[in-house]
Structure formats: structure tokens, C-alpha cells
Amino acid sequence: MSYTIEGSTGTWEIVVGLEVHAQVISHSKLFSGASTVFGAEPNTQVSLIDAGFPGMLPVINHECVAQAVRTGLGLKARINLESRFDRKNYFYADLPQGYQISQFAHPIVGEGSIGIELSDGSTRDIGITRLHLEQDAGKLIHDQDPKLSLVDLNRAGVSLMEIVSEPDIRTPEEAGAYLRKLRQILRYLGTCDGNMDEGSMRADVNVSVRHAGEPFRTRCEIKNVNSIRFVMQAIEIEAARQVEVWESGGTVDQETRLFDPARSETRSLRSKEDAHDYRYFPDPDLLPLVIGQNWVDQLKASLPELPDEKRARFQKDYGITAYDAGVLVAEQAIADFYESVAKGRDGKSAAAWMTGDFFAALNRTGKSIDESPVGADKLGAMLDLIADSTINGKIAKDVLETMFETGETPLEIVERKGLRQVTDTGAIEKAADDVIANNTDKLEQYRGGKDKLFGFFVGQVMKATQGKANPAMVNEILRRKIDG
Ligand code: ADP
Ligand code: MG
């Protein structure tokens, strides 16, 4: 969907490129053996390397490299068999080394792309420029002491992947779709947990505006935005600010800004630092990182099925719509659940029940799919009861609700509550006759052309049988009796 800003000098288009920092899932840090577990006591997971002691030598963590390669493969990107580590020099209290080890000119992963789907059903490919490995910094704590700032180095040296997009994004919605898709791929791959609220995925948002067809104009970079919703808001607000600057005759300066959601504004943090400010140079403690094509091929062969492929397969194997398939592959756990329900059953009906009443019940009870009191086996058993006409769809809704409350099997509930479907023609005929006899006025109106009243009769017969009648039979018997 297009998103533009109307100004006095014409229509403006937004240009966005995202730099995402994704914390690598690994037991230990990028260049040290210290643990990476989240939430530990401050400064309990710090090696001498992380603390920047002189004379310590970094040793590359094999698993972090594998995770970067897996991610590159998942982004359909070029894997660089030789890459290099550089020192990015700057002074900050949470960076005891005085430099961050990063990859500058020779990243481990080159160009790739991510396919996104938008709410109007259209799709777009967003280019990936590169992915490189780098160290995270520690964390300053300002709220524990009235006078002092404290530092926690647990995070110092943890492995990050910086994933840089091309300036291909044109709307806040596309930025949101890109981040959701990236997070989904990372989670499927098991290379980053994607938890933005814990800071394990955070985005720097580069925004500029231009009239359509113009070359790119100067961008501003909004640092460290920590939710998808905030990224979308920040783009909207920053783009509007830039349009105003340009239209009032000013120029946008390249700078780093901060998004303040409480005040719905972005504020200047510092003017743009350039690469030369960091005095990048090759880290003399580390050799070039050389990996073998064989190893890359092995990693590729062991990748899990990714969301796009899974979605296409679900459509093909289970005959479900692209939309439903998209919902069902949103998370690996949901996709697995769906497959165990759908296997050997009607895939469409499995999808309808899962995306409908089942998700609604999960939402209502505030549970994730892993905590669902109704497992795939029980939901499948319920579908079987519908398929073999033990219960109808209407009763099944109540059965599902009871399953969530009591944890019983569907059959136990059907037996305990006496919910078996009535397929006895005599009983349905009798109920239909009674309903007709008690509603002769309605019958007259119906026969006089008020077709909609047919539904009324169906409803009354269903009610008379406590909802248990076979709906197809009710329809057929009523047609015969009142149409005949
Ligand atoms: P730097 O190395 O200075 O950070 P890059 O060229 O690597 O600059 O770009 C960083 C990010 O900014 C990338 O995600 C890129 O897509 C984005 N970007 C570059 N130019 C623009 C622009 N004119 N408008 C919006 N985003 C841009
Ligand atoms: Mg940058």
C-alpha cells in the first residue's frame, strides 16, 4: 500500500533502510568462554577478555560463526568464505577494551533479500546489503545509586549479527513487515531469539524523504528502537519532520537521533560520525576468518524448512489459502501443531478450527500454543468426531470450550453431557412438526415470499433438539415439509 506525504511543494515519498542488531544464540561469547545467559547477577559472566585486560587474546567462537552462516543462508545471501575482523575505536564506559571488534570492509555475509507480504496481499523483496559479526557492549546502570553510574559487563563481548538492509523500504508498514519477517526467519533458524523487549533484537532506523523519481536525499539515523510498533511510529514522525524542514527552505543534516515515544518526537543526539572517526583497522590479534565451502554446504543441508517454503507446502499439501498458511507458519510451534492436527485429516477444516475457535480460546485464556491445555491430539480427536458425525460443528464449539476448561477428551465430554448428534429421522421429523404447528403465522409469511424465515425454522428445530440435530438432515426435512 502506498504511503506518501502531501506537502506544499508536492508529494513526498519515504526512504528507509534498517540496521538490525541481532544477538546470536550461543552458549558463550564471540571471543571468550564466558556465558551469555540472560538475567544473571551483574558482572558474573565476564572473562578477562571481555573486561579488556591487557595481553588477553580473543579466540573466535566456532558456533557464532556457524550461526552467522546459517542466518546468511536463510536470507538467501552470499556467504563470503574469507572475512576479516576490525577494531572500531571509541571510548565509552561500557566498552573496557576501548574498541569494538567488528567487521568493516569484509563481512562474513554479502547481498541477500527478504520477501515481505503486505496487508493488501502484495509482496515485495527488500534487499539485504550485508551481515557482519561484532561484539556487543556492556550496560550502564543509572538507577541503582543516587550519585554513581554502575556498569554491568555481562553483555560485553556477546556476539551480535548486524544485518543491514538496502534503502528499499518505502512505508512504515513495509518496515514492520520486514522486521517481523526477519525475526520469524531468525527464530526458525534458531540463530537469535528475536525478543525485542529483552534487547536481543534492536533496530537503527535510517530515514530520508524525496519527491518521487529524485535521487536520495540526506538521511537521519534513529538509534536503538526496541519495538516494531516504535519503528513504524518513528518513521512516520521523522519523515513528517524532514518534509517540514525541506519545505520551509532548510536542509536536513545527517545526524543520529533518538525516538521518544512518550512525546511522539525524534531528537538530535549527535551529528553523524563517519567511518574515519572510528579509526577502523584490522584487528592484529585475529587472522582473517576462512571457512570452507564444504562446511557451508553442510550447514545448508541441515537448515530447517523456512517460513516461505513451509507456507507454500501447506497450501499445496493441505489445500489451504495463502492467508491461512501465512497465519499457521507465523511460529514454528504453531506450524508443528497444525501439521499434527492436519495429517490424515481434512486440512481445510483443521485450518479453520485452529485459526478460528482454537486461537480465540488461547487468546481468551492468555496462553501460548506451548501452554495450550488442548493438545494437537485432542483437537484432532474433536475433528474426527465431526467427520464421523458424532457431533455437529455447533456442538463442537461448546465441546472445544469445555476441553479448554476441564482438559477432558472430546469423547468424554460428548458422553458426559449427552451431546451425540441426533440423526434419528423420526425424532427430527417430530421436532419439525411441532415447530411448524406452533408457528403457523410464520409459515404463512414464509409461503407468502419471506424466504429468510426458513432460517427461523431451522433454528427452532435445532433449539428443540438442544443443538444436537444433524443440520443437513434438519434442512432437508424442513424443505420437504414446508416447501412441499
Ligand atoms: P553507514 O556505513 O554510514 O552507516 P550505509 O551506507 O551503510 O551507511 O547505510 C546504513 C543504512 O542506511 C543502510 O540500511 C542503508 O540502506 C540506509 N540508507 C542509506 N542511504 C539512505 C537514504 N538516503 N535514506 C534512507 N536510508 C538510507
Ligand atoms: Mg551504519
Coordinates of C-alpha atoms in Angstrom, one line a residue, residues 94-403:
D94 CA 30.6 0.1 28.9
L95 CA 33.4 -0.7 26.5
P96 CA 36.5 -1.6 28.5
Q97 CA 38.6 -2.6 25.5
G98 CA 38.4 0.9 24.1
Y99 CA 37.3 -0.6 20.8
Q100 CA 34.6 -3.0 19.5
I101 CA 35.7 -5.9 17.4
S102 CA 33.5 -5.8 14.3
Q103 CA 33.7 -6.5 10.5
F104 CA 34.0 -3.4 8.3
A105 CA 35.2 -3.9 4.8
H106 CA 35.0 -7.7 4.7
P107 CA 31.8 -9.0 6.3
I108 CA 31.0 -12.7 6.5
V109 CA 27.8 -12.4 4.6
G110 CA 27.1 -10.2 1.5
E111 CA 24.0 -9.4 -0.5
G112 CA 20.7 -11.2 0.1
S113 CA 17.0 -10.5 0.3
I114 CA 13.8 -10.8 2.4
G115 CA 10.4 -11.3 0.8
I116 CA 7.6 -9.4 2.6
E117 CA 3.8 -9.6 2.4
L118 CA 1.7 -6.5 2.9
S119 CA -1.9 -6.2 4.1
D120 CA -3.3 -5.6 0.6
G121 CA -1.9 -9.0 -0.5
S122 CA 1.0 -7.6 -2.5
T123 CA 4.6 -8.8 -2.0
R124 CA 8.0 -7.1 -2.2
D125 CA 11.6 -8.1 -2.0
I126 CA 13.8 -6.0 0.3
G127 CA 17.5 -6.2 -0.4
I128 CA 20.0 -7.2 2.3
T129 CA 23.3 -5.4 1.9
R130 CA 25.4 -7.4 4.4
L131 CA 25.5 -9.2 7.7
H132 CA 28.6 -9.0 9.9
L133 CA 29.6 -10.3 13.3
E134 CA 30.6 -8.0 16.1
Q135 CA 30.8 -7.7 19.9
D136 CA 28.1 -6.2 22.0
A137 CA 29.0 -3.6 24.6
G138 CA 28.2 -3.8 28.4
K139 CA 25.4 -2.0 30.0
L140 CA 25.4 1.2 32.2
I141 CA 23.0 1.2 35.1
H142 CA 21.9 4.7 36.2
D143 CA 19.1 3.9 38.6
Q144 CA 20.8 1.9 41.5
D145 CA 22.8 4.7 43.1
P146 CA 21.9 8.4 43.6
K147 CA 25.3 9.6 42.5
L148 CA 27.1 6.9 40.6
S149 CA 26.5 5.1 37.3
L150 CA 27.4 1.4 37.6
V151 CA 28.4 -0.9 34.8
D152 CA 27.4 -4.5 34.1
L153 CA 29.8 -6.3 31.7
N154 CA 27.7 -9.5 31.3
R155 CA 26.7 -8.4 27.9
A156 CA 30.2 -7.2 26.9
G157 CA 31.6 -9.4 24.1
V158 CA 28.3 -11.2 23.4
S159 CA 28.1 -12.0 19.7
L160 CA 25.8 -9.8 17.6
M161 CA 24.9 -10.0 13.9
E162 CA 24.4 -6.6 12.3
I163 CA 22.0 -7.1 9.4
V164 CA 21.9 -4.1 7.1
S165 CA 19.1 -3.6 4.5
E166 CA 19.2 -1.7 1.3
P167 CA 17.3 1.6 1.3
D168 CA 14.4 -0.3 -0.3
I169 CA 11.7 0.3 2.3
R170 CA 9.1 2.9 1.4
T171 CA 6.4 2.8 4.1
P172 CA 6.1 2.3 7.8
E173 CA 4.1 -0.8 7.1
E174 CA 6.9 -2.3 4.9
A175 CA 9.3 -1.6 7.7
G176 CA 7.1 -3.5 10.2
A177 CA 6.6 -6.4 7.7
Y178 CA 10.4 -6.5 7.1
L179 CA 11.2 -6.7 10.8
R180 CA 8.5 -9.3 11.5
K181 CA 9.8 -11.5 8.6
L182 CA 13.4 -11.1 9.7
R183 CA 12.5 -12.1 13.3
Q184 CA 10.5 -15.0 12.0
I185 CA 13.4 -16.3 9.9
L186 CA 15.9 -15.8 12.8
R187 CA 13.6 -17.8 15.2
Y188 CA 13.0 -20.6 12.7
L189 CA 16.8 -20.8 12.2
G190 CA 17.4 -20.7 16.0
T191 CA 20.1 -18.1 15.5
C192 CA 18.5 -15.2 17.5
D193 CA 15.5 -15.3 19.8
G194 CA 14.2 -12.1 18.4
N195 CA 13.0 -10.8 21.8
M196 CA 13.0 -7.0 21.2
D197 CA 11.8 -6.3 24.8
E198 CA 14.9 -8.0 26.2
G199 CA 17.1 -6.2 23.7
S200 CA 18.2 -9.2 21.8
M201 CA 17.0 -7.6 18.6
R202 CA 17.1 -3.9 18.1
A203 CA 16.9 -1.6 15.1
D204 CA 18.6 1.5 13.9
V205 CA 16.2 3.2 11.5
N206 CA 17.6 5.3 8.6
V207 CA 15.0 7.7 7.2
S208 CA 15.0 10.2 4.4
V209 CA 12.3 11.8 2.2
R210 CA 12.2 12.8 -1.5
H211 CA 9.9 13.6 -4.3
A212 CA 9.3 10.5 -6.4
G213 CA 12.0 10.0 -9.1
E214 CA 14.5 12.2 -7.3
P215 CA 17.9 10.9 -6.1
F216 CA 18.1 10.0 -2.4
R217 CA 18.4 12.9 0.0
T218 CA 20.2 13.1 3.3
R219 CA 19.1 10.6 5.9
C220 CA 18.9 10.7 9.7
E221 CA 19.6 7.6 11.7
I222 CA 17.3 6.9 14.7
K223 CA 19.3 4.7 17.1
N224 CA 18.2 1.6 19.0
V225 CA 14.5 1.4 18.6
N226 CA 13.3 -1.5 20.6
S227 CA 9.8 -2.5 19.2
I228 CA 8.3 -2.9 15.8
R229 CA 5.5 -0.5 16.6
F230 CA 8.0 2.2 17.7
V231 CA 10.0 1.7 14.5
M232 CA 6.8 2.3 12.5
Q233 CA 5.9 5.4 14.6
A234 CA 9.4 6.8 14.4
I235 CA 9.5 6.6 10.6
E236 CA 6.2 8.4 10.4
I237 CA 7.2 11.2 12.8
E238 CA 10.7 11.6 11.4
A239 CA 9.5 11.7 7.8
A240 CA 7.0 14.4 8.6
R241 CA 9.7 16.4 10.4
Q242 CA 12.0 16.2 7.4
V243 CA 9.3 17.3 5.0
E244 CA 8.7 20.3 7.1
V245 CA 12.4 21.1 7.2
W246 CA 12.8 20.9 3.4
E247 CA 9.5 22.8 2.7
S248 CA 10.4 25.6 5.0
G249 CA 13.6 26.1 3.0
G250 CA 16.0 24.3 5.3
T251 CA 18.2 21.3 4.8
V252 CA 18.2 18.0 6.7
D253 CA 21.6 17.3 8.3
Q254 CA 22.9 13.8 8.5
E255 CA 22.7 13.0 12.2
T256 CA 21.9 10.5 14.8
R257 CA 18.6 10.9 16.5
L258 CA 16.6 9.4 19.4
F259 CA 12.9 8.4 19.3
D260 CA 10.9 9.5 22.3
P261 CA 7.6 7.6 22.1
A262 CA 6.1 9.4 25.1
R263 CA 6.5 12.8 23.3
S264 CA 6.0 11.4 19.8
E265 CA 9.1 13.1 18.6
T266 CA 12.7 12.4 17.5
R267 CA 15.5 14.5 19.0
S268 CA 19.0 15.1 17.8
L269 CA 21.6 13.0 19.7
R270 CA 24.8 13.9 17.8
S271 CA 25.9 14.8 14.3
K272 CA 26.8 11.9 12.2
E273 CA 30.1 10.3 12.9
D274 CA 31.9 8.9 9.9
A275 CA 33.8 5.7 9.5
H276 CA 37.1 7.6 9.8
D277 CA 36.1 8.9 13.2
Y278 CA 36.4 5.3 14.4
R279 CA 39.8 4.7 13.0
Y280 CA 38.9 1.2 11.9
F281 CA 41.9 -1.0 11.4
P282 CA 42.3 -4.8 11.1
D283 CA 42.5 -6.4 14.5
P284 CA 46.1 -7.6 14.8
D285 CA 45.1 -10.3 17.3
L286 CA 42.9 -12.1 14.8
L287 CA 43.7 -13.8 11.5
P288 CA 41.3 -13.5 8.5
L289 CA 38.4 -15.8 9.1
V290 CA 38.5 -18.5 6.4
I291 CA 35.7 -21.1 6.1
G292 CA 35.3 -24.0 3.7
Q293 CA 32.6 -24.3 1.1
N294 CA 32.1 -27.9 2.3
W295 CA 31.2 -26.7 5.8
V296 CA 28.8 -24.1 4.3
D297 CA 27.1 -26.8 2.3
Q298 CA 26.8 -29.0 5.4
L299 CA 25.2 -26.1 7.3
K300 CA 22.9 -25.5 4.4
A301 CA 21.8 -29.1 4.2
S302 CA 20.9 -29.1 7.9
L303 CA 18.8 -25.9 7.8
P304 CA 15.2 -26.3 8.9
E305 CA 12.3 -25.6 6.5
L306 CA 11.9 -21.8 6.5
P307 CA 8.6 -20.0 6.6
D308 CA 8.2 -19.2 2.9
E309 CA 8.8 -22.8 1.9
K310 CA 6.6 -24.1 4.7
R311 CA 3.8 -21.8 3.6
A312 CA 3.9 -22.9 0.0
R313 CA 4.0 -26.6 1.1
F314 CA 1.0 -26.1 3.4
Q315 CA -1.0 -24.5 0.6
K316 CA -0.1 -27.4 -1.7
D317 CA -0.4 -30.4 0.7
Y318 CA -3.4 -29.3 2.7
G319 CA -5.3 -27.2 0.2
I320 CA -5.5 -24.1 2.4
T321 CA -5.4 -20.4 1.4
A322 CA -2.2 -18.4 1.3
Y323 CA -3.7 -16.3 4.1
D324 CA -4.4 -19.2 6.4
A325 CA -1.0 -20.8 5.6
G326 CA 0.7 -17.4 6.5
V327 CA -1.1 -17.4 9.9
L328 CA -0.2 -21.0 10.5
V329 CA 3.6 -20.7 9.8
A330 CA 3.9 -17.5 11.9
E331 CA 5.7 -19.5 14.5
Q332 CA 7.4 -22.9 14.2
A333 CA 5.4 -24.2 17.2
I334 CA 2.1 -23.2 15.6
A335 CA 3.1 -24.8 12.3
D336 CA 4.1 -28.1 14.0
F337 CA 0.8 -28.1 15.9
Y338 CA -1.2 -27.6 12.7
E339 CA 0.7 -30.3 10.9
S340 CA 0.0 -32.9 13.6
V341 CA -3.7 -31.9 13.6
A342 CA -4.0 -31.8 9.8
K343 CA -2.1 -35.0 9.0
G344 CA -4.5 -37.7 7.8
R345 CA -7.5 -35.3 8.2
D346 CA -9.2 -32.6 6.3
G347 CA -6.5 -29.8 6.2
K348 CA -9.0 -27.0 5.4
S349 CA -11.2 -27.9 8.4
A350 CA -8.1 -28.2 10.6
A351 CA -7.0 -24.7 9.5
A352 CA -10.5 -23.2 10.0
W353 CA -10.7 -24.6 13.6
M354 CA -7.2 -23.6 14.5
T355 CA -7.3 -20.0 13.2
G356 CA -10.9 -19.6 14.5
D357 CA -12.1 -21.1 17.8
F358 CA -8.8 -22.6 18.9
F359 CA -6.8 -19.3 18.6
A360 CA -9.7 -17.4 20.2
A361 CA -9.7 -19.8 23.2
L362 CA -5.9 -19.4 23.5
N363 CA -6.3 -15.6 23.4
R364 CA -9.0 -15.7 26.0
T365 CA -7.0 -17.8 28.4
G366 CA -3.8 -15.8 27.7
K367 CA -1.9 -18.9 26.8
S368 CA 0.8 -19.6 24.1
I369 CA 0.5 -22.6 21.9
D370 CA 3.1 -24.5 24.0
E371 CA 0.9 -24.0 27.1
S372 CA -2.3 -24.9 25.4
P373 CA -4.4 -27.2 27.7
V374 CA -5.8 -28.7 24.4
G375 CA -3.0 -30.5 22.6
A376 CA -2.9 -31.4 18.9
D377 CA -4.1 -35.0 19.6
K378 CA -7.3 -33.7 21.4
L379 CA -8.1 -31.1 18.8
G380 CA -7.6 -33.8 16.1
A381 CA -9.9 -36.2 18.0
M382 CA -12.5 -33.5 18.0
L383 CA -12.3 -33.1 14.3
D384 CA -12.7 -36.8 14.0
L385 CA -15.9 -36.6 15.9
I386 CA -17.2 -34.0 13.5
A387 CA -16.1 -36.0 10.5
D388 CA -17.8 -39.2 11.6
S389 CA -21.0 -37.3 12.5
T390 CA -20.8 -38.0 16.2
I391 CA -21.3 -34.2 16.8
N392 CA -22.1 -31.3 14.6
G393 CA -20.0 -28.2 14.2
K394 CA -22.1 -26.1 16.5
I395 CA -21.9 -28.6 19.4
A396 CA -18.1 -28.9 18.6
K397 CA -17.7 -25.3 19.5
D398 CA -19.0 -26.0 23.0
V399 CA -17.0 -29.1 23.3
L400 CA -13.8 -27.2 22.5
E401 CA -14.6 -24.6 25.1
T402 CA -15.1 -27.4 27.7
M403 CA -11.9 -29.1 26.7

